[in-house]
Coordinates of C-alpha atoms and ligand atoms in Angstrom, one line a residue:
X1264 CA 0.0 0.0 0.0
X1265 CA 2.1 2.5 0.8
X1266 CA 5.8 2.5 -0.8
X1267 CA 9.5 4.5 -0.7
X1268 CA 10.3 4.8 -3.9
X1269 CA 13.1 6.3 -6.9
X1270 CA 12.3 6.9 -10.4
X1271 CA 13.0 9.3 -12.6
X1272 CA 9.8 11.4 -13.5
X1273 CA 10.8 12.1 -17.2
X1274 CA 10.8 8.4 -18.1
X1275 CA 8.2 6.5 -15.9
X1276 CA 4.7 7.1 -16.7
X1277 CA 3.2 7.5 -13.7
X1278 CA -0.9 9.0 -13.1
X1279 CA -0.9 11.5 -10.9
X1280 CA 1.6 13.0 -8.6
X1281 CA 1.2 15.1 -5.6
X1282 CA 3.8 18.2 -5.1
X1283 CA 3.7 19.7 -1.3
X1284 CA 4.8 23.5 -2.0
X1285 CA 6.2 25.9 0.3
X1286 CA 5.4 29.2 0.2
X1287 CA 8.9 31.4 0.8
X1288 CA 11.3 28.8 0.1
X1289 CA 12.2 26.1 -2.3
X1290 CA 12.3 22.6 -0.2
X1291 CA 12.6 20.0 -3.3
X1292 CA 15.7 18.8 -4.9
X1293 CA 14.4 17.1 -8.0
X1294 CA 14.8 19.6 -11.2
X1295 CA 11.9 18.5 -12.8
X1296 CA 9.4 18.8 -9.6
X1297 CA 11.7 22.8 -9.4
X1298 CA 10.7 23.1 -13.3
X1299 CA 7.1 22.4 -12.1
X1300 CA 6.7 24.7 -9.6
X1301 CA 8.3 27.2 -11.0
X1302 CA 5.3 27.6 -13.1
X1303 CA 2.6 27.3 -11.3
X1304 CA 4.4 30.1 -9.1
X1305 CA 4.0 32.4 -12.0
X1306 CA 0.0 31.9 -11.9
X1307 CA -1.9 34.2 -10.1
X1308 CA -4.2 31.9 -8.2
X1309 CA -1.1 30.2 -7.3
X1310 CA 1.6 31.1 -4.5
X1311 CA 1.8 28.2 -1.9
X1312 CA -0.2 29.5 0.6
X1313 CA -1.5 26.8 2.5
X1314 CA -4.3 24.6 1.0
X1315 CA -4.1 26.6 -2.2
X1316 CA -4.0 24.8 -5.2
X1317 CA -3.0 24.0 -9.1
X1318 CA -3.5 21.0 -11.1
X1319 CA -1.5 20.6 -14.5
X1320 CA -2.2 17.7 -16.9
X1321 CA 0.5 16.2 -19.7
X1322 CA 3.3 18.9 -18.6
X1323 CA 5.8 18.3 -20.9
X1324 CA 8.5 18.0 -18.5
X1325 CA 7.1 15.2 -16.3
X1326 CA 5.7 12.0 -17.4
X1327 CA 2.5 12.1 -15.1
X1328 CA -0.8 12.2 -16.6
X1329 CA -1.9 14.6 -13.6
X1330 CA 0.5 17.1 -11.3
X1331 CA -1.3 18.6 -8.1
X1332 CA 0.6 21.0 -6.4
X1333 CA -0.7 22.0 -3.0
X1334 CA 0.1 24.9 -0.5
X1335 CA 2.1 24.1 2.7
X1336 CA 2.2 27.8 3.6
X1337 CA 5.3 29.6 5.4
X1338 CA 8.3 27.7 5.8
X1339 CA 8.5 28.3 9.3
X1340 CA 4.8 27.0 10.1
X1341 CA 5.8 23.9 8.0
X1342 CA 5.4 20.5 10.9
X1343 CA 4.4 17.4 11.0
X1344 CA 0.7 18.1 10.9
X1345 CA 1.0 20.2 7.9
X1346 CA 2.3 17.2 5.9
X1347 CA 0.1 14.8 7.2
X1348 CA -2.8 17.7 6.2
X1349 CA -1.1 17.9 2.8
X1350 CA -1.4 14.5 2.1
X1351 CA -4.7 13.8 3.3
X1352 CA -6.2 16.1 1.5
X1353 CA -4.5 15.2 -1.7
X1354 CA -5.2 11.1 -0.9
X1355 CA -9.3 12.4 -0.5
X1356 CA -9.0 14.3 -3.6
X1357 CA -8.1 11.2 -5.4
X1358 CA -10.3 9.5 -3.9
X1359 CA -13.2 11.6 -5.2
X1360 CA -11.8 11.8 -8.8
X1361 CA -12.2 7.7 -8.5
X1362 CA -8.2 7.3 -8.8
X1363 CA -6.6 4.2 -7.8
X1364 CA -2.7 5.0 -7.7
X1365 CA -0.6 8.5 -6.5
X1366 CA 2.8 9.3 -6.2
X1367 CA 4.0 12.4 -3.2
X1368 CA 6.9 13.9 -4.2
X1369 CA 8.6 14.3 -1.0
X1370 CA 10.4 16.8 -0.2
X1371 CA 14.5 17.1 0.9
X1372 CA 14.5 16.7 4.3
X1373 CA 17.4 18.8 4.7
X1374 CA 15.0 22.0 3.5
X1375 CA 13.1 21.5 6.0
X1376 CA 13.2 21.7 10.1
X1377 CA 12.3 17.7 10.3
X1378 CA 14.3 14.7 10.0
X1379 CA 13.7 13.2 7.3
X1380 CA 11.9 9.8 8.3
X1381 CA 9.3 12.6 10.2
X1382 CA 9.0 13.9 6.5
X1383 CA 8.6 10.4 5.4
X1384 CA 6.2 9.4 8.3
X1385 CA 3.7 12.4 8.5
X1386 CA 3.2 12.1 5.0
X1387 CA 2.5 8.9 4.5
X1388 CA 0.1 9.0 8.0
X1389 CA -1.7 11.7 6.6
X1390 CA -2.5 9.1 3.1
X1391 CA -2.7 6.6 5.0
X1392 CA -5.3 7.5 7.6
X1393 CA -7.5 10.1 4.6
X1394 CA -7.6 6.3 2.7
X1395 CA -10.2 5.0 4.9
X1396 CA -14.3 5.4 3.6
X1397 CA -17.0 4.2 6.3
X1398 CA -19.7 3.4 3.8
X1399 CA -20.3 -0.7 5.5
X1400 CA -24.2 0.5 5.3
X1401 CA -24.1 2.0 2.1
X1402 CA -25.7 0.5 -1.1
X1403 CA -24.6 2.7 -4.0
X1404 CA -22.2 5.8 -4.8
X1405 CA -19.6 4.0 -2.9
X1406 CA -16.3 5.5 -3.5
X1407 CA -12.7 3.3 -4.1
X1408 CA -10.1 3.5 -1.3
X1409 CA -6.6 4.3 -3.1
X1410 CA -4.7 0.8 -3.9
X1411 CA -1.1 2.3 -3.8
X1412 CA 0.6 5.3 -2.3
X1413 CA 3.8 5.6 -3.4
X1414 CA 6.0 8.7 -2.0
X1415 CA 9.3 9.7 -4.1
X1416 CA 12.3 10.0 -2.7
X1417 CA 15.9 9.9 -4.0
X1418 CA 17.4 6.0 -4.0
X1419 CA 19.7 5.9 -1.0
X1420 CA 16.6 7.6 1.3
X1421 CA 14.4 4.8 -0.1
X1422 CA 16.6 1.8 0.9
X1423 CA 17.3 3.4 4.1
X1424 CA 13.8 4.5 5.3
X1425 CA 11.6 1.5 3.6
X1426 CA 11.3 -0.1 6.4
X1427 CA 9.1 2.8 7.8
X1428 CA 5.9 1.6 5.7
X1429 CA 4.8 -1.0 7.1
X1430 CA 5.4 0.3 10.4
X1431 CA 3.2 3.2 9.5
X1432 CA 0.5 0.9 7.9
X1433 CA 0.3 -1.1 10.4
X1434 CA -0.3 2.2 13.2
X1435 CA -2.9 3.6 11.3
X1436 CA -4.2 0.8 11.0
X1437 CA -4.9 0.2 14.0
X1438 CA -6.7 3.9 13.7
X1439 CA -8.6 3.0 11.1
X1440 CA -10.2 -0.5 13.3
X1441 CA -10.8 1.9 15.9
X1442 CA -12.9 4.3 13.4
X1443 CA -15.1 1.0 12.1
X1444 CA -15.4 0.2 15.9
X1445 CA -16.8 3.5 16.8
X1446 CA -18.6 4.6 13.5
X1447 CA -20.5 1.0 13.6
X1448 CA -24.2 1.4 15.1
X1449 CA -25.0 0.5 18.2
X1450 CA -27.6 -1.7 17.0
X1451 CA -24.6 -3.8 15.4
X1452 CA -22.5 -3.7 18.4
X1453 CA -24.1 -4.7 21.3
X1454 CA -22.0 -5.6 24.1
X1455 CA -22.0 -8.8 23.0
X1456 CA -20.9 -8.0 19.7
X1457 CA -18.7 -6.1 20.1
X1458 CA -17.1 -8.3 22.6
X1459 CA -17.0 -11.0 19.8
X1460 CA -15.5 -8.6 17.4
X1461 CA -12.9 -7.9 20.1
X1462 CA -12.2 -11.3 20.6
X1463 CA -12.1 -12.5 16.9
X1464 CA -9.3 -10.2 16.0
X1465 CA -7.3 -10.2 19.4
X1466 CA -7.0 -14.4 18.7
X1467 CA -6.2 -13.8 15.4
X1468 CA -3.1 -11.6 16.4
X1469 CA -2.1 -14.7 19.2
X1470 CA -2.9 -11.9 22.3
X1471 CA -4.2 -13.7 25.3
X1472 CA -7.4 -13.7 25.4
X1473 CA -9.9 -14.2 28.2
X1474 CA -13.9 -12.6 29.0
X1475 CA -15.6 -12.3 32.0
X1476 CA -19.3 -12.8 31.3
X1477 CA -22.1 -11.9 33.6
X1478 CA -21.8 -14.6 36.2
X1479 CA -18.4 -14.5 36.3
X1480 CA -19.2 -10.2 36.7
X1481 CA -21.6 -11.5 39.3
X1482 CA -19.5 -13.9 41.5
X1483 CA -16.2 -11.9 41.5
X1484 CA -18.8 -8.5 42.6
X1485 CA -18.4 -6.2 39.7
X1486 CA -21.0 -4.3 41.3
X1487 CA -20.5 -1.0 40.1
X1488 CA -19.9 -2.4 36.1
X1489 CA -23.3 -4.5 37.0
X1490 CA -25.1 -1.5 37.7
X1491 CA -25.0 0.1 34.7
X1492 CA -25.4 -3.3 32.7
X1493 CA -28.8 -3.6 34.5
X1494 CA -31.1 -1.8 32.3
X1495 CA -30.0 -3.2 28.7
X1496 CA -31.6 -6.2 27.5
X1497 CA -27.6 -6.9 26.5
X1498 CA -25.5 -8.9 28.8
X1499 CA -22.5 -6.9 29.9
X1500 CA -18.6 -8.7 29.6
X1501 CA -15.2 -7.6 30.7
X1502 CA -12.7 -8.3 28.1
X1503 CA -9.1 -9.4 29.1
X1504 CA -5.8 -8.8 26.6
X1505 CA -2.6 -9.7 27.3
X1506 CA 0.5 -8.7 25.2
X1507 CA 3.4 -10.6 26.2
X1508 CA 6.8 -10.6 25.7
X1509 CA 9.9 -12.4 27.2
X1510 CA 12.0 -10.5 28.9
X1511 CA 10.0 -6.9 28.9
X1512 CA 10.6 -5.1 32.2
X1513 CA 7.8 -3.2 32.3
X1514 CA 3.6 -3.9 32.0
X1515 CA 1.2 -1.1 31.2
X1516 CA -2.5 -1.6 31.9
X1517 CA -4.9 0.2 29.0
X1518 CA -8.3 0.4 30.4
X1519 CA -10.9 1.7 28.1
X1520 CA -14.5 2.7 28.4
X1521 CA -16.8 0.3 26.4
X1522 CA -20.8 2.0 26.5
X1523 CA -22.1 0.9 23.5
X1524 CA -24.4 3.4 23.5
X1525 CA -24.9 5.8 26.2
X1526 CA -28.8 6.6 26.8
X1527 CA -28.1 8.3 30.2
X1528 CA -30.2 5.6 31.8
X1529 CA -33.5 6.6 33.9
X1530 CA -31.4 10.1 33.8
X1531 CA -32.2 9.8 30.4
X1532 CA -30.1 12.4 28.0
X1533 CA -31.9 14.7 26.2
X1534 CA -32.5 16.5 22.7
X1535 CA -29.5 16.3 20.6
X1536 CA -27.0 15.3 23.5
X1537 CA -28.2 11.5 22.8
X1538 CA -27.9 11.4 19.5
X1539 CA -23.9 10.4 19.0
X1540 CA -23.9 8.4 22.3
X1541 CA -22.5 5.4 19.9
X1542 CA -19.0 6.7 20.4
X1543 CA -19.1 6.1 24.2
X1544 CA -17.1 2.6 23.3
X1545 CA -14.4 5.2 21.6
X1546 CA -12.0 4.3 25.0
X1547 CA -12.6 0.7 24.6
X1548 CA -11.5 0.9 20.7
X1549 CA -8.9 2.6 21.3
X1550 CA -7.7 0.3 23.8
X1551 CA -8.4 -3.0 21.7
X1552 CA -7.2 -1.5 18.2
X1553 CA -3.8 -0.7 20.3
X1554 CA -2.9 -3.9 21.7
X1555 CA -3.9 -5.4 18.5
X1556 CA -1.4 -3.5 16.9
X1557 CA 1.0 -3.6 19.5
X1558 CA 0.8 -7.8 18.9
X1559 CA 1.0 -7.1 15.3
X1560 CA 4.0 -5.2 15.4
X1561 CA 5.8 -7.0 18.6
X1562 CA 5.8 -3.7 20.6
X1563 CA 8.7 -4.9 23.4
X1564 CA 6.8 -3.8 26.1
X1565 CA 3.9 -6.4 28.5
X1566 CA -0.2 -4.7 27.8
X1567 CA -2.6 -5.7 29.2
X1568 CA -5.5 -4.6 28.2
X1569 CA -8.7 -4.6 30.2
X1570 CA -12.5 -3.6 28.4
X1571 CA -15.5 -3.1 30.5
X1572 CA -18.8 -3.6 27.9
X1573 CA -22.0 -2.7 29.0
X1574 CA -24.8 -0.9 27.5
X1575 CA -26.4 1.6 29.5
X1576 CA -30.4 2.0 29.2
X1577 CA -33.7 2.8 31.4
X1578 CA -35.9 -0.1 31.6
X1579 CA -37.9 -1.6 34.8
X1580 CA -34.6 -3.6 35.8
X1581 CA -32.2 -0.5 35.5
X1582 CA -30.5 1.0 38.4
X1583 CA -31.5 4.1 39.8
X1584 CA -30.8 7.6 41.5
X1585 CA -30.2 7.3 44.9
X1586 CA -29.4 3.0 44.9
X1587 CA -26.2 2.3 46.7
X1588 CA -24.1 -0.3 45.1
X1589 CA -20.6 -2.0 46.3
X1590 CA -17.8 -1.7 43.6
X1591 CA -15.6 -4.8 42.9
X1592 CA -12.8 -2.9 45.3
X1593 CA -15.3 -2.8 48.2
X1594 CA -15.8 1.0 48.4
X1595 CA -20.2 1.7 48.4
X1596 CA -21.3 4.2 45.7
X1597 CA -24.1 6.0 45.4
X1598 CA -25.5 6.7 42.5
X1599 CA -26.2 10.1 42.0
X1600 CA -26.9 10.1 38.5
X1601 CA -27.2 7.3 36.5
X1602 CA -25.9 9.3 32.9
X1603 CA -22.4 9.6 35.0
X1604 CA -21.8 5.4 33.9
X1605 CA -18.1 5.3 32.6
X1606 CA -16.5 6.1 36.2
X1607 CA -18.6 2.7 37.4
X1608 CA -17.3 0.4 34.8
X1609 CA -13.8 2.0 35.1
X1610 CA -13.1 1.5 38.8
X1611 CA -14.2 -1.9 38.7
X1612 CA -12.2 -2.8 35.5
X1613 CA -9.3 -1.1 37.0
X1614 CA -9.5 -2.2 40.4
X1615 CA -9.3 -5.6 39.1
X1616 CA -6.9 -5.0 36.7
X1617 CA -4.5 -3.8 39.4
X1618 CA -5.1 -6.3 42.2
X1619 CA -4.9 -9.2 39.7
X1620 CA -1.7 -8.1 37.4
X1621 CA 0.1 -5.1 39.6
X1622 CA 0.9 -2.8 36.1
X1623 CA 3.9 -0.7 36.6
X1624 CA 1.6 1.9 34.5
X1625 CA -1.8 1.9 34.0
X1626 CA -4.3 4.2 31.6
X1627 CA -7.4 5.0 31.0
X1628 CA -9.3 6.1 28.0
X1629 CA -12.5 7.3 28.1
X1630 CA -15.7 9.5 26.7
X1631 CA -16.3 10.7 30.3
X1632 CA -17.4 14.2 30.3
X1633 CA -19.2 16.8 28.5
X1634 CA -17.4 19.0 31.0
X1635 CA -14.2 18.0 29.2
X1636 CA -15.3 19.3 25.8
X1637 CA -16.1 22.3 27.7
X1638 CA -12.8 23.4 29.3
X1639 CA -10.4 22.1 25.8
X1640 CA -12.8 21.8 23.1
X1641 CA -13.7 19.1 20.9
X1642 CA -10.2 18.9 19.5
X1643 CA -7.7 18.6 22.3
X1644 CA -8.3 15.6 25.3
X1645 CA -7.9 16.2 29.3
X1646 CA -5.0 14.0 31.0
X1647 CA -5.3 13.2 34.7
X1648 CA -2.6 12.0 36.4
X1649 CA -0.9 11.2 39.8
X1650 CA 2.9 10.4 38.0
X1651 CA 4.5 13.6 36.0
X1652 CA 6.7 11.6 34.0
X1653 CA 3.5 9.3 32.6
X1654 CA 1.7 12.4 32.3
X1655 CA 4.9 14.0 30.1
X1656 CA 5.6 11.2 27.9
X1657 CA 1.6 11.2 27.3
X1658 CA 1.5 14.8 26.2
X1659 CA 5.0 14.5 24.8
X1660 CA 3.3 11.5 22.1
X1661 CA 0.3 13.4 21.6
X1662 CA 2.5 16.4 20.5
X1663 CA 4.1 14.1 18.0
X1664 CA 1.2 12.4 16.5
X1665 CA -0.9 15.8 17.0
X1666 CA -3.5 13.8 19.2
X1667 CA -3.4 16.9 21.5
X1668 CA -3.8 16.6 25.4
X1669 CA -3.3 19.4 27.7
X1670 CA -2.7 18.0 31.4
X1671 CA -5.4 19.3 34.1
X1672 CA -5.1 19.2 38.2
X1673 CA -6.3 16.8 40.5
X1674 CA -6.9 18.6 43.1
X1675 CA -7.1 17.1 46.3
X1676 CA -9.7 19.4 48.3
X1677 CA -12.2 18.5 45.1
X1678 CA -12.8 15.4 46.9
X1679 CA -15.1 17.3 48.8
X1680 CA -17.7 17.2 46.0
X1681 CA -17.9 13.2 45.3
X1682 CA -19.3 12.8 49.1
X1683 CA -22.4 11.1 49.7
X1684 CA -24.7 11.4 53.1
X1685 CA -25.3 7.6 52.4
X1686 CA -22.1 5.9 51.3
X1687 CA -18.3 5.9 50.8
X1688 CA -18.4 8.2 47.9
X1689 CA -20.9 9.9 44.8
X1690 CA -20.4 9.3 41.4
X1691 CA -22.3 12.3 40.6
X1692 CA -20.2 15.5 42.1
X1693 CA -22.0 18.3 44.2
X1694 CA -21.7 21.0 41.5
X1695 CA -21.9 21.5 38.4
X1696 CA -18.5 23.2 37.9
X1697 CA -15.1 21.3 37.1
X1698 CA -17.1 18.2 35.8
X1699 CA -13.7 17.0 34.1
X1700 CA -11.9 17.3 37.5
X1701 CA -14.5 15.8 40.0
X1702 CA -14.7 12.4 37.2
X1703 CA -11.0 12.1 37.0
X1704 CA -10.9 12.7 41.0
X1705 CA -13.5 9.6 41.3
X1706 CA -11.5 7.4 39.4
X1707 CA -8.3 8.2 41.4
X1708 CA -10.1 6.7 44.7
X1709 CA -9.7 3.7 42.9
X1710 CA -6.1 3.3 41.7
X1711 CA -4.4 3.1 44.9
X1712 CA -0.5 4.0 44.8
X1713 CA -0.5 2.8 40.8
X1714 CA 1.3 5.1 38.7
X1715 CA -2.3 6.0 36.5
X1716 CA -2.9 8.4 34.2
X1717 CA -6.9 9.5 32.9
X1718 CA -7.4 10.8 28.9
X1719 CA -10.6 12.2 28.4
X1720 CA -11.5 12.0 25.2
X1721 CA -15.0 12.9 24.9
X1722 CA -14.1 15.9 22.6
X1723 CA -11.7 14.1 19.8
X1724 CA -12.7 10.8 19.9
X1725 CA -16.1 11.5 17.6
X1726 CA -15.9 15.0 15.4
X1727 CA -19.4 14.9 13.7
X1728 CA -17.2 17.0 10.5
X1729 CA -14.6 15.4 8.3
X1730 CA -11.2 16.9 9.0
X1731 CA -8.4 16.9 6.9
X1732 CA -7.5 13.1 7.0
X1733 CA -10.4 12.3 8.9
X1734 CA -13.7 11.3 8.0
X1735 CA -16.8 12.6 9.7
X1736 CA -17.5 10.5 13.0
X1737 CA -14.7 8.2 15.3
X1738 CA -11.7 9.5 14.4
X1739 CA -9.8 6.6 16.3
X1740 CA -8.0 9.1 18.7
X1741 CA -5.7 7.3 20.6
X1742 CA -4.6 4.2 18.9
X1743 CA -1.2 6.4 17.5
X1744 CA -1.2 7.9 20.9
X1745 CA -1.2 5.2 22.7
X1746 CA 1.6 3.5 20.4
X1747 CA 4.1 6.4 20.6
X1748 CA 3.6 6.8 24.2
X1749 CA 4.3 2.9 24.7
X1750 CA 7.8 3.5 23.5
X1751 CA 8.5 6.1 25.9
X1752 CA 7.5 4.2 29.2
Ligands
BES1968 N1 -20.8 9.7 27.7 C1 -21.0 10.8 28.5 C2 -20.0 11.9 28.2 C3 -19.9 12.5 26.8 C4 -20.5 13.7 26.5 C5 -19.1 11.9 25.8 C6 -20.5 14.2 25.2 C7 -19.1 12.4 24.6 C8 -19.7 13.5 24.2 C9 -21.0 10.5 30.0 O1 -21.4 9.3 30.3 C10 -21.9 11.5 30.7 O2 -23.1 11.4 30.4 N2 -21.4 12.3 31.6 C11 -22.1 13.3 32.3 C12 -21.7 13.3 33.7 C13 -22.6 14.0 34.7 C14 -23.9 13.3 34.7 C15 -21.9 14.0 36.0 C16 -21.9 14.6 31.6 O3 -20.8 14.9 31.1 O4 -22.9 15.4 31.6
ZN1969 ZN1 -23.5 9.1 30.6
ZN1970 ZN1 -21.0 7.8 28.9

C-alpha cells in the first residue's frame, strides 16, 4: 500500500503526482518537480499558501498524466501536521476523482526543520489514515479506497527508510479499526458484539485472550460495572488482553471505556446530546485497536489490556438515582446520577486490573465528560494524572502524533464534591462546575499508589465534520497515541 520509492519522473509514466509547495522557500531537490513549480508560481491563483491549489495535466517535463501542487504555507509554520494535512487532503482528492494509484513527491528533508523519516512518516500517516471510507451500510455511490501510495524520494533515502511503511500501515491501521469500531451502530455492536468482534481479531493476532461474562461479573462482585449493565436487555462482559513478551521489564495496563451506547439511563439524555452516544465505546476501541497493533508489530513492552462492555439503558430492571451499590474494590457508591456510567465500569475494570496483574503503569481512556469538551474543546483531550513523567511522555506523544492533550489538576480538596450522606463516595459531584476534574478525581479513589494516568476523550474521539484526513465521526483518537507513548514508558 504505501511504498518509498526512486524513479526518474521524465521516463516513468506515472498518473498523478502530488507536489507539497512551500510558500517562501524552495524545499525539493528534483529539477523536474523545481521546473514544475516554477510555473505554477508564476499563476496568479497560485503562490503556496497553504491549501491553495493547481493541477496541470501532460506537462511536458514530467511523465505524469496529472500534477497537483498544494500549499504548505510559510516555511516556518511547515510541521508534522502540515504534511500529514497535505497528504490527506491530496489522498481524498483522489479518492473523489475515482483514482486508484498517486505518487507524493517528498520533499529534501534537509529543507526543512524535520528529520527526514518525520517527513517520510507524516506524509505517508496523513494518506494513509485520509484512505479510509466508512460506507459498511451503504448501497450505491460508494467511493474506491486508493490501492497504492507511493512517495518519491531519492534511491539511497528509499533503501534506508523503507522499512518505515509497514510500520506506518500497520499504526494507522490500528486507527482505522478503531474508526469502524466506533462509527458502527450501536444496533450492530451490542456488548455482545462487540465483545466477539474484540475477541475475533485479538485471537487472530495470538494476544491472550480471556472474558468475564455476567456470572463471572456476578460472583467476582463487579457491582458498580453490573449497575450500569442492568437496564439493557444486552448482557454486559469484561474483556481481558494480554501482550506478552519475554523478557520486557515493564507492564502497562490500557483500560478503556466500552458504552455501546450511552442513553443516560432513567437520567435519560436529552435532545441532541443522545444522538452520538454510539461513540461512548471510543475508549474501549482505542484500547483493543492498540494492543492489536502492539501484537502485530511485537511492541517490546507487556499490555494488558482490560475492556469493560455494557450498555447503559432505562428499563424496569435499571439502576437508579439514589441505589447504593458495592464496587468490585469494596468501596459503596451512590449513584447520584445514573448518565455519570463510565466512572462505574472504570473503577471496577481497574480495580481488578491492578489487584490481579500489579501494572507498573496503567491508563485509561474514556468519553467521560461533556465538562471536558467544555474546558479544551472538541479537538484537544484532558490528561489526569498522579505520575509527572506518565503524564509527560503522554502529552509529549500526543504532541508528536498531534492527538493533542493538555494535562489538568487533580486537586485534592475536590474530593469534597464526590461525598455522599449515604455511602463511601458519589459518582455524581456536588456542583456543576469542574465536571472533568471531580470524574477524574472519582476514578483516582480507585487506583491506589499505581502510577495512573486518565485521557478524556469525549471531545476528539467522535468529530461529527470530516477533517483533513479524517472522515466525519470516530476519528480513532488514541490508537497512534497510545503506540508512541508505549515507546516512551
Ligand atoms: N458519555 C458521556 C460523556 C460524553 C458527552 C461523551 C459528550 C461524549 C460527548 C458521559 O457518560 C456522561 O453522560 N457524563 C455526564 C456526567 C454527569 C452526569 C456528572 C456529563 O458529562 O454530563
Ligand atoms: Zn453518561
Ligand atoms: Zn457515557
Amino acid at each position: 500500500m504505501l511504498h518509498l520509492k526512486s524513479v526518474n519522473l521524465e521516463k516513468q509514466q506515472i498518473e498523478t503526482l502530488a507536489i507539497p509547495v512551500c510558500e517562501d522557500k524552495d524545499i525539493h531537490a528534483d529539477p523536474a518537480i523545481k521546473a514544475v513549480i516554477k510555473k505554477a508560481l508564476e499563476l496568479a491563483e497560485f503562490n503556496g499558501k497553504k491549501d491553495e491549489a493547481v493541477t496541470f495535466y501532460d506537462l511536458p517535463q514530467i511523465k505524469a498524466r496529472r500534477v497537483m501542487l498544494h500549499g504548505l504555507g510559510k516555511f516556518k509554520t511547515i510541521d508534522r501536521e502540515t504534511l500529514r494535512a497535505m497528504a490527506g487532503k491530496s489522498v481524498e482528492k483522489c479518492i473523489n476523482s475515482e483514482l486508484a494509484n498517486l505518487w507524493f513527491a517528498v520533499p529534501a528533508a534537509d529543507q526543512l526543520d524535520l528529520g527526514p523519516s518525520e517527513v517520510i512518516v507524516a506524509l505517508q500517516e496523513g494518506a494513509y489514515l485520509a484512505n479510509h471510507i466508512f460506507q459498511k451500510y451503504k448501497g450505491e455511490n460508494n467511493k474506491k479506497a486508493l490501492k497504492q501510495i507511493n512517495f518519491l524520494v531519492e534511491s539511497q533515502v528509499a533503501r534506508k527508510y523503507r522499512h518505515l511503511c509497514a510500520k506506518v500501515a500497520t499504526v494507522c491501521e490500528g486507527t482505522h479499526l478503531a474508526r469502524e469500531w466506533v462509527n458502527t451502530p450501536s444496533n450492530e455492536k451490542t456488548p455482545e458484539k462487540f465483545t466477539r468482534a474484540i475477541v475475533s481479531l485479538a485471537q487472530k493476532e495470538r494476544l491472550k485472550v480471556q472474558v468475564l461474562n455476567e456470572a463471572q461479573l456476578k460472583q467476582k462482585k463487579f457491582g458498580a460495572l453490573l449497575a450500569v449493565a442492568a437496564g439493557s436487555l444486552s448482557k454486559p462482559s469484561l474483556v481481558i488482553l494480554e501482550h506478552k513478551v519475554p523478557g520486557a521489564k515493564k507492564t502497562v495496563a490500557l483500560v478503556g471505556k466500552g458504552v455501546t451506547f450511552d442513553s443516560g439511563g432513567l437520567n435519560l439524555k436529552t435532545g441532541g446530546s443522545m444522538a452520538d452516544m454510539k461513540c461512548d465505546m471510543s475508549g474501549a476501541a482505542a484500547a483493543a485497536a492498540t494492543l492489536i497493533t502492539a501484537a502485530r508489530l511485537k511492541t517490546n513492552v507487556n499490555i494488558i489490556g482490560a475492556i469493560p462492555i455494557v450498555e447503559n439503558m432505562p428499563s424496569g430492571q435499571a439502576i437508579r438515582p439514589g441505589d447504593i451499590v458495592r464496587s468490585f474494590a469494596g468501596k459503596t457508591v451512590e449513584i447520584g446520577n445514573t448518565d455519570a456510567e463510565g466512572r462505574l465500569i472504570l473503577i471496577d475494570a481497574m480495580a481488578y486490573v491492578i489487584k490481579r496483574y500489579k501494572p507498573q503503569l496503567m491508563v485509561d481512556l474514556a468519553t467521560l465528560t461533556g465538562a471536558c469538551m467544555v474546558a479544551l474543546g472538541d479537538k484537544i483531550a484532558g490528561v489526569f494524572s498522579n505520575d509527572d513523567d506518565l503524564a509527560g511522555s503522554i502529552t509529549a506523544a500526543g504532541e508528536i502524533t498531534h492527538e493533542r492533550c493538555w494535562r489538568m489538576p487533580l486537586p485534592d480538596d475536590y474530593k469534597e464534591l464526590l461525598k455522599s450522606d449515604f455511602a463511601d463516595i458519589s459518582n455524581m459531584p456536588s456542583s456543576r462546575y469542574g465536571g472533568a476534574v471531580s470524574a477524574a478525581l472519582f476514578l483516582s479513589e480507585f487506583v491506589d499508589d499505581t502510577p495512573w494516568a486518565h485521557i478524556d476523550i469525549a471531545g476528539p474521539a467522535y468529530l461529527k465534520k470530516k477533517s483533513n484526513y479524517c472522515g466525519p465521526g470516530g476519528t480513532g483518537f488514541g490508537v497512534r497515541l497510545l503506540m508512541e507513548m508505549l515507546e516512551r514508558v
